[in-house]
Tab-separated table of C-alpha atoms in Angstrom:
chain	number	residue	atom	x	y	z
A	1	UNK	CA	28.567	-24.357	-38.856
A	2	UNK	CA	31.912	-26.550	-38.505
A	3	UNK	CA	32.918	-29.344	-40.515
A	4	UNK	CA	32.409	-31.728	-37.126
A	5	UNK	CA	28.600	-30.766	-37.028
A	6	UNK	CA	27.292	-31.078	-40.456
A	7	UNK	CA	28.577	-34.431	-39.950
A	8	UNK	CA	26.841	-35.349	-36.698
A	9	UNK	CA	23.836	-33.834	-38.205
A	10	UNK	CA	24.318	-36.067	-41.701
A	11	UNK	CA	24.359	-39.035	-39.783
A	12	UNK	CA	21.158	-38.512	-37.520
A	13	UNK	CA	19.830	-37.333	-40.567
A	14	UNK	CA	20.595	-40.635	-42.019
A	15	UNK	CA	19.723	-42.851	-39.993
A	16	UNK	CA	16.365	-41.263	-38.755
A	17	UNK	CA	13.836	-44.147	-38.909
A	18	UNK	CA	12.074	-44.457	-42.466
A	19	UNK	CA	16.110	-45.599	-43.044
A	20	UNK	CA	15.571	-48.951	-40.550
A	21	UNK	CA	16.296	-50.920	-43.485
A	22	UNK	CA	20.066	-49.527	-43.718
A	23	UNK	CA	21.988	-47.113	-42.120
A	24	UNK	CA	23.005	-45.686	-45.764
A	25	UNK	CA	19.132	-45.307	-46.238
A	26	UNK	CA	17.675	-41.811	-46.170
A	27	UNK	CA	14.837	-40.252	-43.924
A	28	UNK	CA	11.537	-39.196	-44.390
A	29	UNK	CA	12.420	-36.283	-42.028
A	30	UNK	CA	15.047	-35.398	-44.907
A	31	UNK	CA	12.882	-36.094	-47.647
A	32	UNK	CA	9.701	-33.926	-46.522
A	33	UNK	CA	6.278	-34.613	-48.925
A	34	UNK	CA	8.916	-37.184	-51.202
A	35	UNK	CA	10.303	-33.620	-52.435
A	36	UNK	CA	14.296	-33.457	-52.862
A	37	UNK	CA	15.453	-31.253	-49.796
A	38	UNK	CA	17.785	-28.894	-51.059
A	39	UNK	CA	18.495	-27.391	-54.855
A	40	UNK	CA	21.759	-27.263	-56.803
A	41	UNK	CA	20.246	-24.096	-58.614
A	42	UNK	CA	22.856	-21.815	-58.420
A	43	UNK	CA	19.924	-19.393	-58.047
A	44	UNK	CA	18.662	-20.716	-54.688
A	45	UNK	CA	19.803	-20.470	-51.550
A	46	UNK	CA	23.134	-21.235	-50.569
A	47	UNK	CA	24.278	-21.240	-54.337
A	48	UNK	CA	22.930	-18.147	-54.450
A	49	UNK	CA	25.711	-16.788	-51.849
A	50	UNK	CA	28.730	-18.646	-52.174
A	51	UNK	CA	28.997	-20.477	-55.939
A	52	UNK	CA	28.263	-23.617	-57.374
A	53	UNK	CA	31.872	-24.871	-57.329
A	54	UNK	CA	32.912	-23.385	-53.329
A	55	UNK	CA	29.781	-25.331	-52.359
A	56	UNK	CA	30.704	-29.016	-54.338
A	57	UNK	CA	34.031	-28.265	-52.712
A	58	UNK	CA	32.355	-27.837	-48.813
A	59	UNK	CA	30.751	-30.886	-49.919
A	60	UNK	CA	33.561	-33.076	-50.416
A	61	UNK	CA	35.319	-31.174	-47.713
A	62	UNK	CA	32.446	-32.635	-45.654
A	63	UNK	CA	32.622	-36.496	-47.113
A	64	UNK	CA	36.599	-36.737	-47.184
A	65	UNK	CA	37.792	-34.525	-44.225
A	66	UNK	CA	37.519	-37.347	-41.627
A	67	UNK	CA	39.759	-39.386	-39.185
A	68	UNK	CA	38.743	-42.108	-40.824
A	69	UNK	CA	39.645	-41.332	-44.021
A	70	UNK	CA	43.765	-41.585	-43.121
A	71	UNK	CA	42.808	-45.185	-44.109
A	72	UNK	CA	42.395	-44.352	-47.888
A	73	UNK	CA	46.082	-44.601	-48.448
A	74	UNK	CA	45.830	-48.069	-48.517
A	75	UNK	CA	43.740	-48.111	-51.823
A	76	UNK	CA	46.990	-47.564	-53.877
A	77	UNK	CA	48.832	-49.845	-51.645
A	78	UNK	CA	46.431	-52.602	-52.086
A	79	UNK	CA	46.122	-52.252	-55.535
A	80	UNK	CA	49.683	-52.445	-55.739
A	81	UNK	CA	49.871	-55.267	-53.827
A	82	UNK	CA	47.459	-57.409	-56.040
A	83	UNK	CA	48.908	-55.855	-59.063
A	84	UNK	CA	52.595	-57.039	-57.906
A	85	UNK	CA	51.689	-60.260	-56.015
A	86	UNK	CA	53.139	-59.030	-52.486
A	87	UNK	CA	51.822	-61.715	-50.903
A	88	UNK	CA	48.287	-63.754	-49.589
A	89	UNK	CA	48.546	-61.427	-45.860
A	90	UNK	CA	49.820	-58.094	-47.572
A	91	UNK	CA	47.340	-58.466	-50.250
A	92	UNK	CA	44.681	-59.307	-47.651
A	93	UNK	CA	45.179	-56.549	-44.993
A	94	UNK	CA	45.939	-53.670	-47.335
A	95	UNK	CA	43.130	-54.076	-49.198
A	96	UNK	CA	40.891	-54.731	-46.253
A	97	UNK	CA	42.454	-51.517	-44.882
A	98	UNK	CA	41.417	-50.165	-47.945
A	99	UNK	CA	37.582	-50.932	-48.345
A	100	UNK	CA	36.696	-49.951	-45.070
A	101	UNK	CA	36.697	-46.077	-45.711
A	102	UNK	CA	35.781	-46.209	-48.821
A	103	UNK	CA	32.769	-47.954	-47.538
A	104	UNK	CA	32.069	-44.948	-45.553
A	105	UNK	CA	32.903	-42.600	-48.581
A	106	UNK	CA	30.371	-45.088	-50.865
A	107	UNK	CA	27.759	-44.218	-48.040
A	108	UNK	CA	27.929	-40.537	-48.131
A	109	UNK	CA	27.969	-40.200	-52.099
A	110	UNK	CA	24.669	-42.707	-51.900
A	111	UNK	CA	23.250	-40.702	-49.511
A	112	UNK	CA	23.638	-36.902	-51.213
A	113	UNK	CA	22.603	-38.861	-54.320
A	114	UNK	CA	19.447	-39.935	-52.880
A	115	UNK	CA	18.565	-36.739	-50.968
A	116	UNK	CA	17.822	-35.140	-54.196
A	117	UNK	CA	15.370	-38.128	-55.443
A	118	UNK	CA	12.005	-38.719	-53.823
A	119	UNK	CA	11.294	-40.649	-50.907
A	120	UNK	CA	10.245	-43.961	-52.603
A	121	UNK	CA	12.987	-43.635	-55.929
A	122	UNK	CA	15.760	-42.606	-52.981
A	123	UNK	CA	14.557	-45.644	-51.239
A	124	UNK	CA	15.345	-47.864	-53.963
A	125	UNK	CA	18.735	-45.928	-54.633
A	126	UNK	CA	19.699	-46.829	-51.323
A	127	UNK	CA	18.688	-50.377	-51.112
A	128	UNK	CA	20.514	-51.055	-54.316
A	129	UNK	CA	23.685	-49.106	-52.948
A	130	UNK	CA	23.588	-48.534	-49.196
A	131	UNK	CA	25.067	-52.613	-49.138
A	132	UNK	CA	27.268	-51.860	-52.605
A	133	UNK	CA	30.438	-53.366	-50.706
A	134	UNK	CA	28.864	-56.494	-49.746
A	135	UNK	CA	27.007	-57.081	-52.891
A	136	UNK	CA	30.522	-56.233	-55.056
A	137	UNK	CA	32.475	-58.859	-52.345
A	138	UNK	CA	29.849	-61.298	-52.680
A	139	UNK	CA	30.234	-61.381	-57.041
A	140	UNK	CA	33.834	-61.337	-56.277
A	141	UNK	CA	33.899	-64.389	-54.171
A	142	UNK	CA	30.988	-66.260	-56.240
A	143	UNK	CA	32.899	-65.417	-59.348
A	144	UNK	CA	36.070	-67.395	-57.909
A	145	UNK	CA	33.870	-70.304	-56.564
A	146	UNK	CA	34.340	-70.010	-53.043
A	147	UNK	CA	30.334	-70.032	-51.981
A	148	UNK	CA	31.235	-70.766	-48.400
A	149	UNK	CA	33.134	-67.501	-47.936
A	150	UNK	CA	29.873	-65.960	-49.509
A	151	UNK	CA	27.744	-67.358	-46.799
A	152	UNK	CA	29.780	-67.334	-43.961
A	153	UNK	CA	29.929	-63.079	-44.968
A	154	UNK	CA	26.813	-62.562	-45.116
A	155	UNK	CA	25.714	-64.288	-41.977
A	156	UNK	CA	28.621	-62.794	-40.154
A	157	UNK	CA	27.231	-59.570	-41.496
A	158	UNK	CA	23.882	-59.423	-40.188
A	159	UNK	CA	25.643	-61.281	-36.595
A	160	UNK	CA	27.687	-58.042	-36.303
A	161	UNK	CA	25.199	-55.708	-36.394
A	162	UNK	CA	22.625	-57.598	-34.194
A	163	UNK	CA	24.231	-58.755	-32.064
A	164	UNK	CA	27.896	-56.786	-31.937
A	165	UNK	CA	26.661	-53.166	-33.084
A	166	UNK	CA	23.268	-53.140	-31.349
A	167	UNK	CA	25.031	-54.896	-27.544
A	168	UNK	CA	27.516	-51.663	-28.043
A	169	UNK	CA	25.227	-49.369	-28.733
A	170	UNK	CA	23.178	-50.623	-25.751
A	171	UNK	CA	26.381	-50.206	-23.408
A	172	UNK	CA	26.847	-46.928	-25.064
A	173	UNK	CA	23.043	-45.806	-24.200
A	174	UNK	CA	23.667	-47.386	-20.280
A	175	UNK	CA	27.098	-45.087	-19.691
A	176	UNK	CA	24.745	-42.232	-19.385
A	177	UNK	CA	20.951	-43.487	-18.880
A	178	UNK	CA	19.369	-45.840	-16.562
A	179	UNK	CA	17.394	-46.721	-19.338
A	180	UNK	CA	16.366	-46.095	-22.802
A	181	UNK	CA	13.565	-45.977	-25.016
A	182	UNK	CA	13.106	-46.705	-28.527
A	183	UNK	CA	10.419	-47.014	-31.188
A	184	UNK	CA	9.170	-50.965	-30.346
A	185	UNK	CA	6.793	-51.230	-33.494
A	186	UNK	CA	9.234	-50.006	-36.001
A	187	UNK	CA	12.451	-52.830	-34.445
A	188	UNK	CA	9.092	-55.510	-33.957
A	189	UNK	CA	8.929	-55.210	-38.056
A	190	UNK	CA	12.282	-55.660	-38.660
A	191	UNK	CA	12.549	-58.680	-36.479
A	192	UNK	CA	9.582	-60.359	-37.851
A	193	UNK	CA	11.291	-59.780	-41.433
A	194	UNK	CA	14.901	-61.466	-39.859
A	195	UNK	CA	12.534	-64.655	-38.191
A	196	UNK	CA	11.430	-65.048	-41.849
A	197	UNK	CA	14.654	-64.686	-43.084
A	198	UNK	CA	15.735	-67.625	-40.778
A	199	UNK	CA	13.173	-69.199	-41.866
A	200	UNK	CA	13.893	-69.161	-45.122
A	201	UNK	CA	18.017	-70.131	-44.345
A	202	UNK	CA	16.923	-72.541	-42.197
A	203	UNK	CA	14.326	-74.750	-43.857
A	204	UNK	CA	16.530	-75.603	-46.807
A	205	UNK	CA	18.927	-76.451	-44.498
A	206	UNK	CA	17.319	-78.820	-43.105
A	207	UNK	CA	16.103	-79.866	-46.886
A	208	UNK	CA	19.361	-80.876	-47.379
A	209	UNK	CA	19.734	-83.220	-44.716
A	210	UNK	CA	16.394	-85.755	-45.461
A	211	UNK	CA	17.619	-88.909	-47.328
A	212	UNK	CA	17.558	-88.821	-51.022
A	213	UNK	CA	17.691	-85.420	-51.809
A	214	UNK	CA	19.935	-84.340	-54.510
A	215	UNK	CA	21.959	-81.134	-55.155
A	216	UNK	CA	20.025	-80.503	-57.914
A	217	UNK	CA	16.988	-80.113	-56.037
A	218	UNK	CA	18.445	-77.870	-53.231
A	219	UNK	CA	19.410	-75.273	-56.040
A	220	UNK	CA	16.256	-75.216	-57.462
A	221	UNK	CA	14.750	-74.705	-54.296
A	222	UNK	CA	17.283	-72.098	-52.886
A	223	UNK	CA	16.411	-70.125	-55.874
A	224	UNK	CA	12.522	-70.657	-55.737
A	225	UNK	CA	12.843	-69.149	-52.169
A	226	UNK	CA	15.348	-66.591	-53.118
A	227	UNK	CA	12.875	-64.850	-55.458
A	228	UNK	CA	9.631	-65.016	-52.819
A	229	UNK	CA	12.517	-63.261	-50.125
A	230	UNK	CA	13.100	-60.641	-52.708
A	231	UNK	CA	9.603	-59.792	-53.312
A	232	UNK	CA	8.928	-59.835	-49.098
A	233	UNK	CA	12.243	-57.315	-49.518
A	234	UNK	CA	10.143	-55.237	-52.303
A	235	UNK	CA	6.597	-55.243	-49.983
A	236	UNK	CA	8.965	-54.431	-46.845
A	237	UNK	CA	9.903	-51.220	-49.078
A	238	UNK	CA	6.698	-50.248	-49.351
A	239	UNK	CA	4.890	-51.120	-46.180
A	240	UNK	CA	7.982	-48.889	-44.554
A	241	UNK	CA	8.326	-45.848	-47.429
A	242	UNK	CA	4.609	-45.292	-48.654
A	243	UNK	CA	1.730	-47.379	-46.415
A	244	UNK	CA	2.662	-47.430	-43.198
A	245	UNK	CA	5.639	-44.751	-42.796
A	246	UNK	CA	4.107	-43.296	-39.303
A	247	UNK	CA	5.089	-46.721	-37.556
A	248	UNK	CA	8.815	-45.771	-37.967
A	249	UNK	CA	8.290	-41.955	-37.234
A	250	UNK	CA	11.273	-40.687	-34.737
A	251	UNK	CA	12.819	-37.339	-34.042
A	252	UNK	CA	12.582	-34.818	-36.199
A	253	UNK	CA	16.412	-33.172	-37.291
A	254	UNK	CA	16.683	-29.897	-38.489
A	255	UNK	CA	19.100	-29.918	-41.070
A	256	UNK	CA	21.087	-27.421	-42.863
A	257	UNK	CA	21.524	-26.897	-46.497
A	258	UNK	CA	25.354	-27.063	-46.591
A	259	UNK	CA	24.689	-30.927	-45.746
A	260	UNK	CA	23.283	-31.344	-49.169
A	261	UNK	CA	25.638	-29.572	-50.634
A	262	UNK	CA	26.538	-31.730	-53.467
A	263	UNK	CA	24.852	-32.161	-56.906
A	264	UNK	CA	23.063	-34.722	-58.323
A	265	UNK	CA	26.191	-34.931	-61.247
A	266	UNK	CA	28.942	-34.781	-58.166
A	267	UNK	CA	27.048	-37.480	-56.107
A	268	UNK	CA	26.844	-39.725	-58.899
A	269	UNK	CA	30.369	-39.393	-60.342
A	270	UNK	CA	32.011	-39.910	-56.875
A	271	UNK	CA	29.847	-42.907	-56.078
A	272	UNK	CA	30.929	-44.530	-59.546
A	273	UNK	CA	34.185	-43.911	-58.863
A	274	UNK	CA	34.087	-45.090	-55.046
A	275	UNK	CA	32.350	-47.873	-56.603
A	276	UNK	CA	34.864	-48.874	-59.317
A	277	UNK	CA	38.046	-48.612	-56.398
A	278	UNK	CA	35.850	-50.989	-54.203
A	279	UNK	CA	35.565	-53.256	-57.100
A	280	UNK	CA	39.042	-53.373	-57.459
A	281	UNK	CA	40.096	-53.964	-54.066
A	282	UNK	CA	37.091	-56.299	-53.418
A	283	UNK	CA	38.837	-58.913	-55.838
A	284	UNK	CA	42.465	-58.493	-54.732
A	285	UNK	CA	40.908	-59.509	-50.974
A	286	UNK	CA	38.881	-62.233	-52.051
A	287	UNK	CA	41.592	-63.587	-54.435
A	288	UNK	CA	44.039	-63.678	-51.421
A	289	UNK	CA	41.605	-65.367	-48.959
A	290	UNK	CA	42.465	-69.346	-49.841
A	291	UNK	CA	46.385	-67.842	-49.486
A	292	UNK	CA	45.556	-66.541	-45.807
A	293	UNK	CA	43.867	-69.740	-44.581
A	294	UNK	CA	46.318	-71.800	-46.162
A	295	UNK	CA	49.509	-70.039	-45.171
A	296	UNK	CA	48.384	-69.068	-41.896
A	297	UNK	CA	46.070	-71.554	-41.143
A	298	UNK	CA	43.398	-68.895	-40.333
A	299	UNK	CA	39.673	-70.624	-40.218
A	300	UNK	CA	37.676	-69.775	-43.164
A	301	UNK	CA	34.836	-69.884	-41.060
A	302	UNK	CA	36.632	-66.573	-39.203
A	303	UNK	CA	37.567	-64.858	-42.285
A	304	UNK	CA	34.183	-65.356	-43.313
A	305	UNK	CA	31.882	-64.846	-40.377
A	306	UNK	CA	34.083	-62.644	-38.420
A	307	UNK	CA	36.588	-60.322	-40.198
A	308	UNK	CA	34.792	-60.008	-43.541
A	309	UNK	CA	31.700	-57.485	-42.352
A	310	UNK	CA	34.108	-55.351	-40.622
A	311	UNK	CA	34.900	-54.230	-44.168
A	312	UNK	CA	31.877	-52.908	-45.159
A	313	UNK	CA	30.411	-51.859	-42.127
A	314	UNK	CA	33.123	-50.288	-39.737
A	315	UNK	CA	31.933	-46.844	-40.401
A	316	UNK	CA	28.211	-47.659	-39.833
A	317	UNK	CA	29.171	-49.018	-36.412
A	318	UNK	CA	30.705	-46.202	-35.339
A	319	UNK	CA	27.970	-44.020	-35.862
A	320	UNK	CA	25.430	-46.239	-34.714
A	321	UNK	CA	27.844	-46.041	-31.049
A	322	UNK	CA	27.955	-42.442	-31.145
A	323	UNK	CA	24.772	-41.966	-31.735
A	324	UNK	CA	23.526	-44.612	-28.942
A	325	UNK	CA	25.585	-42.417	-26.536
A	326	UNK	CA	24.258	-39.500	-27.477
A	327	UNK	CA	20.411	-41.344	-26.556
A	328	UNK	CA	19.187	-41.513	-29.706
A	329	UNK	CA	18.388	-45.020	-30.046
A	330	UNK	CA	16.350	-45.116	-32.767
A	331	UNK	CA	18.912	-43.763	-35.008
A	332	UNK	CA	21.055	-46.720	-33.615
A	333	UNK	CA	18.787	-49.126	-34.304
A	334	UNK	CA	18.556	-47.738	-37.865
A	335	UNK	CA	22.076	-48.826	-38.116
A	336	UNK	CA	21.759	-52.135	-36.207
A	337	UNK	CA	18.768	-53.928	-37.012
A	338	UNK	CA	17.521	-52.121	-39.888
A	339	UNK	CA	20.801	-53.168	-42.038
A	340	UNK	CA	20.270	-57.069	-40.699
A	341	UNK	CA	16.958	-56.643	-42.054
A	342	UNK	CA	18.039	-55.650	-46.263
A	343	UNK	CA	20.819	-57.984	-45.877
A	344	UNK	CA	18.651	-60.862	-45.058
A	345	UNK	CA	15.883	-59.496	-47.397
A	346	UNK	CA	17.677	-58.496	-50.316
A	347	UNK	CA	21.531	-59.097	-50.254
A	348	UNK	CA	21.573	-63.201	-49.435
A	349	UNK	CA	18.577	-63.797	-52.472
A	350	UNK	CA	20.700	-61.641	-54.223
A	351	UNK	CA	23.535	-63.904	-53.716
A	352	UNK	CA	21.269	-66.502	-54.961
A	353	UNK	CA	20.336	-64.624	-58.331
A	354	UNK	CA	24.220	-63.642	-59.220
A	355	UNK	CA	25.125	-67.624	-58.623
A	356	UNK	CA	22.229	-68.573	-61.045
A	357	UNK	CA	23.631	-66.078	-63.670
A	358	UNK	CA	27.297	-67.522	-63.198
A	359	UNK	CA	25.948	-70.922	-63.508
A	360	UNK	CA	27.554	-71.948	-59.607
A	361	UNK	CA	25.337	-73.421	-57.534
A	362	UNK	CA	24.755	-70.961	-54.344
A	363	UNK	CA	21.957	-72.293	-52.346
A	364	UNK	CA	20.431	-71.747	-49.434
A	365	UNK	CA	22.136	-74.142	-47.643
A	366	UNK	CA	24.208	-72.256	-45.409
A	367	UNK	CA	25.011	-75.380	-43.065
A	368	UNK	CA	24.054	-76.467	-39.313
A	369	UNK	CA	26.268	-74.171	-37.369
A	370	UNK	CA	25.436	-71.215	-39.203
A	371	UNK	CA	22.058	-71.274	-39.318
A	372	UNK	CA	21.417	-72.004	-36.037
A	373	UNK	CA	23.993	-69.592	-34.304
A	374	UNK	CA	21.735	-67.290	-37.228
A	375	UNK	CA	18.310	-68.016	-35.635
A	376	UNK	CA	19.455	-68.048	-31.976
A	377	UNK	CA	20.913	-64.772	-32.450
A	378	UNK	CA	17.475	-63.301	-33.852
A	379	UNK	CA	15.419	-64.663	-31.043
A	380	UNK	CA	17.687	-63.647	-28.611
A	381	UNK	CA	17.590	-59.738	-30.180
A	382	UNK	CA	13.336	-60.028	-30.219
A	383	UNK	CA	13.313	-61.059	-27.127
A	384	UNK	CA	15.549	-57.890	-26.127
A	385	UNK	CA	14.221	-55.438	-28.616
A	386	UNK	CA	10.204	-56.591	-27.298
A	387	UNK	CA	9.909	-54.345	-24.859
A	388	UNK	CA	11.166	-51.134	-26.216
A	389	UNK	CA	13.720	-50.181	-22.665
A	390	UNK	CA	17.542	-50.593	-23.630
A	391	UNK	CA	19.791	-50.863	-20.694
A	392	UNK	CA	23.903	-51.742	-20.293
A	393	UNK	CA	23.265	-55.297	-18.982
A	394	UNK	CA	21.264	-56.360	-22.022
A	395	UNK	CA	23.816	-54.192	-24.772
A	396	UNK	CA	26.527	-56.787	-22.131
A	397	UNK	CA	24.492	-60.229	-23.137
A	398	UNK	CA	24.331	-59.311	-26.925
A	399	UNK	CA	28.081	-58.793	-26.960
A	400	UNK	CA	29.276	-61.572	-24.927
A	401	UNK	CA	26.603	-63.604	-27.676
A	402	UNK	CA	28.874	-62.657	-30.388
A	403	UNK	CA	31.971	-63.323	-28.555
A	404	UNK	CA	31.139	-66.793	-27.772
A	405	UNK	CA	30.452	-67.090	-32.208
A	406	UNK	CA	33.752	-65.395	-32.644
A	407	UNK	CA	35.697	-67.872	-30.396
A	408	UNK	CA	33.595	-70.828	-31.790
A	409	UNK	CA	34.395	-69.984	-35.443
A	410	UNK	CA	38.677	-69.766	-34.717
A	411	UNK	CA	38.245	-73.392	-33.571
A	412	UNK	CA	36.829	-74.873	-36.820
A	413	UNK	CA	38.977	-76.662	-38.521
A	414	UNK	CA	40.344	-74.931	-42.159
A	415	UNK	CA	38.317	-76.798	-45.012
A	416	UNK	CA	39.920	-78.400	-47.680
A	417	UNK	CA	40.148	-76.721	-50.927
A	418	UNK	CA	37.530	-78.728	-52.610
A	419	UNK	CA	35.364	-78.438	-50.086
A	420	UNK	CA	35.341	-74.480	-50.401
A	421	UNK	CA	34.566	-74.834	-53.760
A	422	UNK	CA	31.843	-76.962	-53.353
A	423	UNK	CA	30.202	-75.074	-49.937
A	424	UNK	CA	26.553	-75.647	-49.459
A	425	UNK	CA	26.939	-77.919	-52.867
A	426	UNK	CA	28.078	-80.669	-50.720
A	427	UNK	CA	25.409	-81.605	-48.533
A	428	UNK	CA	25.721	-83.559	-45.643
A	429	UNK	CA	25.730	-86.894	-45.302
A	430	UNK	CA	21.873	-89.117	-45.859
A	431	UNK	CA	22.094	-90.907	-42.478
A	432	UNK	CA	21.629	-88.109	-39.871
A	433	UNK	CA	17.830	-88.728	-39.942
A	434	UNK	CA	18.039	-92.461	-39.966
């Protein structure tokens, strides 16, 4: 089997539907009876024939061996570039260059990792790494103060891949079907879990804006509401893995043995090591963002909402295009909706929890415009997603949604310094109620 189909077949594999929380997730079609799929025994199988070593080696071959990949030479060159102060852009573009393949390379290692764990412990493997490039970007930024950048990402985030990735994918599925049909009960439960995640944005929000309150009191709330989200995020986990996994039930992919070719040791060591050059690269971007917007006079509000969760999820939207195409919309909405969903669920309370344990004050408050572009954008994908049919016209409305947020966000103004600092610790002013 070539190279070019082991990875089609990965990445259906991947994103068959018990993965609708993230595209990095794993399937229960993969992960038969919660039983790892394939064996590293050298006595088994494929070992048996060809070696432990020529088979770790197809395996990389596999992860590494793609167009996108050419991108990894900007690792050193970012690195470089923080290590030798280049510059705010250089700095900035090479190591945004940088993270997005190894994003894709962090995927793949999380993935062969988890395909030799059980269902329920490859679950949790995946929810904790499938969004490792956000979640090391977000510590990054928190670390360095700027909680607006935090926000702004992580909203822009789960805007791309409702509203950009899923309208694409929808154009994809139109260029060769009238019309196609996906699994309505399986997106219905993710959506319900991003209305409460608006919800929960939203009401502090609007916390922040009744007379009187302090700051004080909007970080203890944020966090108070941070933890329930995470629990919801832990009962979403198992209401999708364990209680009811034949609600998100799609096709069944046969897979092939060479696709889990690597061992559990291999997995892990590359992920560590994918996860240690993100780390790296992560805090040479965020420590040239203020230089960017200053220099430039780029919006943070862009940066933020905008160019930031290309980083992490260019790969992902890709495959969730390709796979649209190719009518399996269920695997793209895997990628689409089902990644919204754990970064709503889990990576924004996270957010919340690694603010509390730096002692800076990220809250909940993610401001007026955000929010609401945030909620507007999830109604307008339930009321698309309701009725299970995906056509061109509607993938056309989701995209032109976005467009409209991406032109919106060049036009705000670039925030002071101390203002950046500050982000949702500054709430607005008492009198908007009076």
């Amino acid at each position: 089997m070539s190279s070019t189909n082991l990875v089609e077949k990965r990445q259906s594999c991947r994103h068959t539907t018990n993965n609708v929380f993230h595209p990095r997730g794993m399937s229960s079609m993969c992960q038969r009876d919660s039983k790892p799929i394939a064996s590293s025994d050298p006595s088994s199988g494929q070992a048996a024939q060809k070696g432990w070593f020529p088979i770790q080696v197809d395996g990389l071959k596999d992860i590494f061996v793609q167009p996108i990949n050419i991108l990894l030479v900007f690792v050193p060159l970012g690195i470089c570039a923080g290590e030798l102060e280049w510059g705010p852009m250089s700095t900035f573009s090479t190591n945004f260059m940088a993270i997005v393949p190894l994003a894709a390379v962090l995927g793949a290692a999380t993935e062969s990792l988890a395909a030799h764990t059980g269902q329920m412990l490859g679950g949790l493997l995946n929810a904790t790494f499938g969004n490792a490039v956000e979640m090391i970007v977000t510590i990054n930024a928190i670390r360095a103060g700027l909680v607006s950048v935090v926000q702004q990402s992580l909203i822009g985030s789960i805007l791309s891949n409702l509203l950009l990735v899923l309208g694409m994918a929808f154009m994809a599925s139109g260029l060769v079907n009238k019309a196609s049909s996906f699994n309505a009960t399986g997106a219905g439960t993710n959506v319900s879990c991003l209305v409460l995640s608006s919800l929960a944005l939203t009401l502090p929000t609007v916390f922040s804006y009744i007379p009187e309150t302090t700051p004080e009191a909007s970080v203890k709330l944020s966090r108070i509401v941070a933890l329930v989200m995470a629990m919801v995020y832990v009962a979403f986990l198992v209401f999708q893995l364990r209680t009811h996994a034949d609600l998100f039930a799609a096709e069944e992919e046969e897979i092939d043995e060479a696709e889990l070719a690597l061992s559990p040791g291999v997995s892990a060591t590359l992920l560590f090591a994918t996860t240690c050059a993100v780390a790296f690269c992560s805090e040479f971007l965020v420590s040239s963002i203020e230089g960017v917007s200053d220099q430039y006079g780029v919006p943070y509000s862009f940066i933020g909402l905008i160019l930031l969760p290309i980083v992490g999820n260019a790969a992902e939207h890709t495959t969730a295009v390709t796979v649209a195409y190719k009518d399996k919309m269920d695997l793209a909405l895997g990628v689409a909706v089902g990644s919204s969903t754990q970064i709503a669920l889990f990576v924004v309370p996270f957010s919340v929890i690694v603010g509390w344990c730096y002692g800076v004050d990220m809250t909940l408050n993610f401001h007026a415009f955000d929010t609401t572009v945030f909620l507007l954008s999830v109604f307008i994908a339930s009321g698309i997603l309701g009725d299970g049919q995906a056509n061109w016209f509607e993938g056309l409305m989701l995209c032109s949604t976005y467009a409209i947020v991406a032109i919106i966000t060049w036009y705000i103004p670039v925030e002071a310094p101390e203002a950046r600092q500050l982000g949702a610790f500054a709430g607005p002013p008492a009198s908007v109620f009076v």
